[in-house]
PDB file of C-alpha atoms in Angstrom:
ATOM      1  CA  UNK N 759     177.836  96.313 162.772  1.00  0.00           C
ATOM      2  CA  UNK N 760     178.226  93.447 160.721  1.00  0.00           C
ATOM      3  CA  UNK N 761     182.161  93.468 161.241  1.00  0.00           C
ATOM      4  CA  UNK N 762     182.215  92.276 164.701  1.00  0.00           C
ATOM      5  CA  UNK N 763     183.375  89.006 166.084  1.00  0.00           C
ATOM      6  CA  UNK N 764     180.017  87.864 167.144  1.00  0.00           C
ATOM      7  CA  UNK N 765     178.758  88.253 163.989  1.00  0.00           C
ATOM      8  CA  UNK N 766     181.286  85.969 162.602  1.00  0.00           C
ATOM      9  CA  UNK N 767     180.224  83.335 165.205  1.00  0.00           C
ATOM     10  CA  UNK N 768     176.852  83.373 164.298  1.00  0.00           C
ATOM     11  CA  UNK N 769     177.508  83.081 160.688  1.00  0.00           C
ATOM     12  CA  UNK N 770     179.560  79.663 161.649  1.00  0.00           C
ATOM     13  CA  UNK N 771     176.744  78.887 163.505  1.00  0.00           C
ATOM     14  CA  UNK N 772     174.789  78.876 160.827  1.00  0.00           C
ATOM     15  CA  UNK N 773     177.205  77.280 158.378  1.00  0.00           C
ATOM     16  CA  UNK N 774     177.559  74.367 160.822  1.00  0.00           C
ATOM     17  CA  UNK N 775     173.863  73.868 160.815  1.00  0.00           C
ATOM     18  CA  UNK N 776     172.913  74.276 156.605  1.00  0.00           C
ATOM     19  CA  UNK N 777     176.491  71.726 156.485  1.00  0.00           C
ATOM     20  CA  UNK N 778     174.278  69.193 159.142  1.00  0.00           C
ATOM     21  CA  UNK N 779     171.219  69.009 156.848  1.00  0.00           C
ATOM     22  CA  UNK N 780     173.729  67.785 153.776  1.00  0.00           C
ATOM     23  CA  UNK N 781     175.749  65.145 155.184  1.00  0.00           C
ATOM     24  CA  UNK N 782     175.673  61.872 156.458  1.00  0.00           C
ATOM     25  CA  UNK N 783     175.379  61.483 160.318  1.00  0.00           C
ATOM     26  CA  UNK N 784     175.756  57.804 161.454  1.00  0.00           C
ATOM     27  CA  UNK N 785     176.530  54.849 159.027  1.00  0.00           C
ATOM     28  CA  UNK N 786     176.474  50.696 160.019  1.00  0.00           C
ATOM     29  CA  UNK N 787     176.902  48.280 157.675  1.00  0.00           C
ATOM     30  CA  UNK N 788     175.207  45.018 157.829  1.00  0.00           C
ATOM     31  CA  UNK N 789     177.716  42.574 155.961  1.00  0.00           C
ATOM     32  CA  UNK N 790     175.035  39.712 156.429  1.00  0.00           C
ATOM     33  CA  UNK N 791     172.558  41.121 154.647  1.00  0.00           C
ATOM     34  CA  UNK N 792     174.368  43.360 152.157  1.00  0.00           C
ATOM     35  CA  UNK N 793     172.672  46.732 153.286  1.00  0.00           C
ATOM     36  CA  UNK N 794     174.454  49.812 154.839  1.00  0.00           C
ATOM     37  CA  UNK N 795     171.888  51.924 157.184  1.00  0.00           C
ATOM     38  CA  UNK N 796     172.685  55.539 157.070  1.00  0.00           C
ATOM     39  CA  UNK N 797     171.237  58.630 159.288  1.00  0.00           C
ATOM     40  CA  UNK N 798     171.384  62.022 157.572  1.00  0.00           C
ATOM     41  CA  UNK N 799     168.843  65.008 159.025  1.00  0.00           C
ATOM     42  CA  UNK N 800     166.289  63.388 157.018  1.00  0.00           C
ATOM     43  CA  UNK N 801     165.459  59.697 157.951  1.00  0.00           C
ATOM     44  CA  UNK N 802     167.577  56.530 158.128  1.00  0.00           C
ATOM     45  CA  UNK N 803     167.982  54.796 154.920  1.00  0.00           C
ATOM     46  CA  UNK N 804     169.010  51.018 154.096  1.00  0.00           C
ATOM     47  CA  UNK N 805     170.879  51.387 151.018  1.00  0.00           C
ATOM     48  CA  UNK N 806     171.611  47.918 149.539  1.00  0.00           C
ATOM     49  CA  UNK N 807     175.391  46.756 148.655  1.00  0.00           C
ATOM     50  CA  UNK N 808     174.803  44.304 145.817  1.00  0.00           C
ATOM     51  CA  UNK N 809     172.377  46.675 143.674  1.00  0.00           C
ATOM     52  CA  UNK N 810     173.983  48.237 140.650  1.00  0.00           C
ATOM     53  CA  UNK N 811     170.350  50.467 140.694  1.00  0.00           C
ATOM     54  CA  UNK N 812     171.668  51.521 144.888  1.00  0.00           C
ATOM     55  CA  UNK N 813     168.144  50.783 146.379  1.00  0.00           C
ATOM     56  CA  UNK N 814     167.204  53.102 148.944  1.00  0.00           C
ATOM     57  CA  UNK N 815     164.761  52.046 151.357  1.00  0.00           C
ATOM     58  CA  UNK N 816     163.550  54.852 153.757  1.00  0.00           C
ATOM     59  CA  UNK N 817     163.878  52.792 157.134  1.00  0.00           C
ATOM     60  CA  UNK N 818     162.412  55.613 159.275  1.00  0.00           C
ATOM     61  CA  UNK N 819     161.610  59.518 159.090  1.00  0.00           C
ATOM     62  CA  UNK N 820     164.291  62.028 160.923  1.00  0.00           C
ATOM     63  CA  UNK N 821     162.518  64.874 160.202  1.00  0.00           C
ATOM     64  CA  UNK N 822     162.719  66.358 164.259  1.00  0.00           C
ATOM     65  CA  UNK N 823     166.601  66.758 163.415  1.00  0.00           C
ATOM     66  CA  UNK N 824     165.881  69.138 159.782  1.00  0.00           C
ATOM     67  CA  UNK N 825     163.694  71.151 161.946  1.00  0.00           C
ATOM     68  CA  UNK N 826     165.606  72.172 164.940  1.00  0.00           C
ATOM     69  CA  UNK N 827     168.935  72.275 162.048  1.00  0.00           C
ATOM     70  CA  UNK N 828     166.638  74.592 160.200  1.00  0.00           C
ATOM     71  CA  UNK N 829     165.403  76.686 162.866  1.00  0.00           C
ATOM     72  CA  UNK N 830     169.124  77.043 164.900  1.00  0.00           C
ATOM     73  CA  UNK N 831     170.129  78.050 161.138  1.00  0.00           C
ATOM     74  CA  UNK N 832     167.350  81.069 160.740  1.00  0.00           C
ATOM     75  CA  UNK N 833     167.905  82.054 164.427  1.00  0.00           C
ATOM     76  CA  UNK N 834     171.339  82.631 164.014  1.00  0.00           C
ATOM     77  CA  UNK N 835     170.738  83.918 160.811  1.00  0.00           C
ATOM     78  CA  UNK N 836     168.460  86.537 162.302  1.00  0.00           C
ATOM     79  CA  UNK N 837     170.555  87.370 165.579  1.00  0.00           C
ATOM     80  CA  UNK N 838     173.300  88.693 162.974  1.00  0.00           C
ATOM     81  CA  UNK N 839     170.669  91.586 162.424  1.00  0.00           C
ATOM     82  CA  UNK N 840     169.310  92.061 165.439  1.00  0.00           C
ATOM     83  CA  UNK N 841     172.648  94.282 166.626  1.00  0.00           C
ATOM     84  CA  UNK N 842     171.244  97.389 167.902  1.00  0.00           C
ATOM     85  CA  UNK N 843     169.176  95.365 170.863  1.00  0.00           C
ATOM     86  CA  UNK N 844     172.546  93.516 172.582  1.00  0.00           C
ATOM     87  CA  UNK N 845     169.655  92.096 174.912  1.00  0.00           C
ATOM     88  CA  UNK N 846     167.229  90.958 172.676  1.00  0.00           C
ATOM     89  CA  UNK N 847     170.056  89.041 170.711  1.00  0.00           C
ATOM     90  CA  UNK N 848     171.310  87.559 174.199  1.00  0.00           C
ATOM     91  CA  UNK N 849     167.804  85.991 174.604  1.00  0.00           C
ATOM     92  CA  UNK N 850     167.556  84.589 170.893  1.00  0.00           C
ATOM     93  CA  UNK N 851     171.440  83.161 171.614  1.00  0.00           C
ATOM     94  CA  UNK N 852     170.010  81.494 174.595  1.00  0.00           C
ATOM     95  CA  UNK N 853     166.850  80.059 172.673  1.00  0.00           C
ATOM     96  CA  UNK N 854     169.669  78.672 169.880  1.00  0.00           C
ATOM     97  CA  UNK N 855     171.398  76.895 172.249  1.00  0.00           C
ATOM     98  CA  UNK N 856     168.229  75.221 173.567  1.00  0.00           C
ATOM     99  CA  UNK N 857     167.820  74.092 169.687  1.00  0.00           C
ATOM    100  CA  UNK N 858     170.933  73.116 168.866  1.00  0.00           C
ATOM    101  CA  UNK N 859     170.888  71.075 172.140  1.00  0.00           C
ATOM    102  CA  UNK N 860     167.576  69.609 171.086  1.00  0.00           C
ATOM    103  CA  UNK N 861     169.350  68.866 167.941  1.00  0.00           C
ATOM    104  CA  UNK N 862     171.927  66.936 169.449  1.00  0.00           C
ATOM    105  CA  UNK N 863     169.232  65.142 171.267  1.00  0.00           C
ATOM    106  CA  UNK N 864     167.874  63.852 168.629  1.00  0.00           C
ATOM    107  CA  UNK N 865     170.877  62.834 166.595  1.00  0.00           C
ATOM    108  CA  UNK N 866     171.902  60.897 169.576  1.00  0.00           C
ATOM    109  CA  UNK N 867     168.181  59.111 169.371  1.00  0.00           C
ATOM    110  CA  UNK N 868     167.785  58.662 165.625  1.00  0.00           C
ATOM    111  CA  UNK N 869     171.294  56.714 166.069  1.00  0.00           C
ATOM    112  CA  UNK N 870     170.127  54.610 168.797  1.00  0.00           C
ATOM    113  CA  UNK N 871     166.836  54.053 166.933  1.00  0.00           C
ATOM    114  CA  UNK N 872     169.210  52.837 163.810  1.00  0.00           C
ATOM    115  CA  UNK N 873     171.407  50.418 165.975  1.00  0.00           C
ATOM    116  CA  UNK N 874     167.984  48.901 166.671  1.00  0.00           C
ATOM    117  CA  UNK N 875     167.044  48.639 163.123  1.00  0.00           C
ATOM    118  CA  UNK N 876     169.888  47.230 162.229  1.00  0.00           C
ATOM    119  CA  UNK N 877     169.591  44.514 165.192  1.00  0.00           C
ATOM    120  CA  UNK N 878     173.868  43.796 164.625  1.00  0.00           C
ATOM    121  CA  UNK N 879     176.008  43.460 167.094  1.00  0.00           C
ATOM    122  CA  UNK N 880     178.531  45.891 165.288  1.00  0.00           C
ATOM    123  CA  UNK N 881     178.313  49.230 166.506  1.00  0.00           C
ATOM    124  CA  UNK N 882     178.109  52.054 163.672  1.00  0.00           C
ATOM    125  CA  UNK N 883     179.921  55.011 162.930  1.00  0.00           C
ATOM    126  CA  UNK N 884     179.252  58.687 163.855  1.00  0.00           C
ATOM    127  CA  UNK N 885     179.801  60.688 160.870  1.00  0.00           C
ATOM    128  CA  UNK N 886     181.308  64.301 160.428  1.00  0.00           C
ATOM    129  CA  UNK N 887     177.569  65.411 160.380  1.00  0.00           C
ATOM    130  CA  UNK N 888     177.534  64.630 164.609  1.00  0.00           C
ATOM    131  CA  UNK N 889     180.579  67.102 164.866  1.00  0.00           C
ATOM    132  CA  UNK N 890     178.663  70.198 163.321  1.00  0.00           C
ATOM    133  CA  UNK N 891     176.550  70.456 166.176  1.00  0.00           C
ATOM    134  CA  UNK N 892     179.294  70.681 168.480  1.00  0.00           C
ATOM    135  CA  UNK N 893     181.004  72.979 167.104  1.00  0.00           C
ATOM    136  CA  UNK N 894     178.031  75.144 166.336  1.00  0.00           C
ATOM    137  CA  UNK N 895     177.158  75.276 170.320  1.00  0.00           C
ATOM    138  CA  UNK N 896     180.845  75.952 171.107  1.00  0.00           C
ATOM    139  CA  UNK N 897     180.121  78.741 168.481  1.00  0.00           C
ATOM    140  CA  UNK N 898     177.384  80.116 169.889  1.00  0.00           C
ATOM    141  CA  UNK N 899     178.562  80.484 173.167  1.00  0.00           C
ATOM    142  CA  UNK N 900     181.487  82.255 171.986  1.00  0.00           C
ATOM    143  CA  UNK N 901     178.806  84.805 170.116  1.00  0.00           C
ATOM    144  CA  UNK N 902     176.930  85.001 173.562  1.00  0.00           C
ATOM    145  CA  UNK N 903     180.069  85.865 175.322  1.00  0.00           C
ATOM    146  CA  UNK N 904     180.683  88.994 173.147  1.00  0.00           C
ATOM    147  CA  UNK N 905     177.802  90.225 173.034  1.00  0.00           C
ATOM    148  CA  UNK N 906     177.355  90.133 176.655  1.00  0.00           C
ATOM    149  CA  UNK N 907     181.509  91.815 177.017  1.00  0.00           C
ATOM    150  CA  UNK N 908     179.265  94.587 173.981  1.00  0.00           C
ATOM    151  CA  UNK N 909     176.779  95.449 176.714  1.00  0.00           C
ATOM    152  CA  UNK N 910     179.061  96.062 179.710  1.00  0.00           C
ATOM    153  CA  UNK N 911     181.154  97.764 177.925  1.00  0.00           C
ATOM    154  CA  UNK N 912     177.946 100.069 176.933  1.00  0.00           C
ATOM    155  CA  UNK N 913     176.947 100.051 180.132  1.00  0.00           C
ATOM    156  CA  UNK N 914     179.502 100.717 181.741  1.00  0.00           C
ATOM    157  CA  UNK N 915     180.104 104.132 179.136  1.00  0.00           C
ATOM    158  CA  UNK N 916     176.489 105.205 180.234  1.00  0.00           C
ATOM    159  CA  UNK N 917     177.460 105.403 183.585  1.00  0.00           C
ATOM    160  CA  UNK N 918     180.526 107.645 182.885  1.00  0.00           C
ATOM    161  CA  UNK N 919     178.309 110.825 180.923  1.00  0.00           C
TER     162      UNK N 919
END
């Protein structure tokens, strides 16, 4: 049952958050003292501007937002084959949401954390890597839908035999 919509979802789900643990998150640069800070799921970096060598100076460890991007990524991974207990994949689409929120969380604290670090009055910039997830919740809500419209409609059959 690997053709249905749900199924789809998750896999986007999934995509969204293996695509968060690659890319940058939040960026500020410090024109004063020639550094850019940059969030990815990892840590927050200083990366200096006038270096031909790119010095990269690990600032702080991220590592709560590559966990709960890691584990939303295997949960959705292993709701896809969970099909044949609608209920059972209902319950691990609600636990996903509560990591992807959690996720979210921290992206929004690890940014805060780096606007204190950086101690500038400029505010930085959210990178494509806050989008992903966004999207992956809207995804996964979609997938939780379905599978709950899969059920009644079950259901609903039993009760007709």
């Amino acid at each position: 049952m690997l053709q249905r919509i749900q199924s789809l979802f998750l896999l986007g789900v999934a995509i969204c958050m293996g695509l968060l643990l690659l890319v940058n998150i939040w960026e500020e640069t410090m024109t004063e003292q020639q550094k850019v800070l940059v969030l990815d799921a990892y840590a927050i970096e200083s990366v200096s501007m006038t270096d031909e060598t790119g010095e990269v100076v690990v600032a702080q460890s991220a590592w709560p937002i590559a966990v709960l991007a890691t584990l939303a990524m295997i949960t959705a991974f292993f709701e896809i084959f969970r099909y044949r207990s609608r209920l059972f994949q209902i319950k691990l689409g609600l636990l996903n949401s509560l990591l992807i929120g959690g996720t979210l969380a921290a992206i929004v604290y690890f940014s805060f954390e780096g606007e204190e670090l950086s101690a500038n009055t400029v505010q930085g910039d959210y990178e494509f890597g806050l989008y992903l997830p966004a999207v992956a919740m809207i995804l996964n809500l979609l997938a939780n839908r379905f599978i709950r419209r899969d059920e009644m409609l079950v259901r609903s059959a039993d009760r007709l035999r």
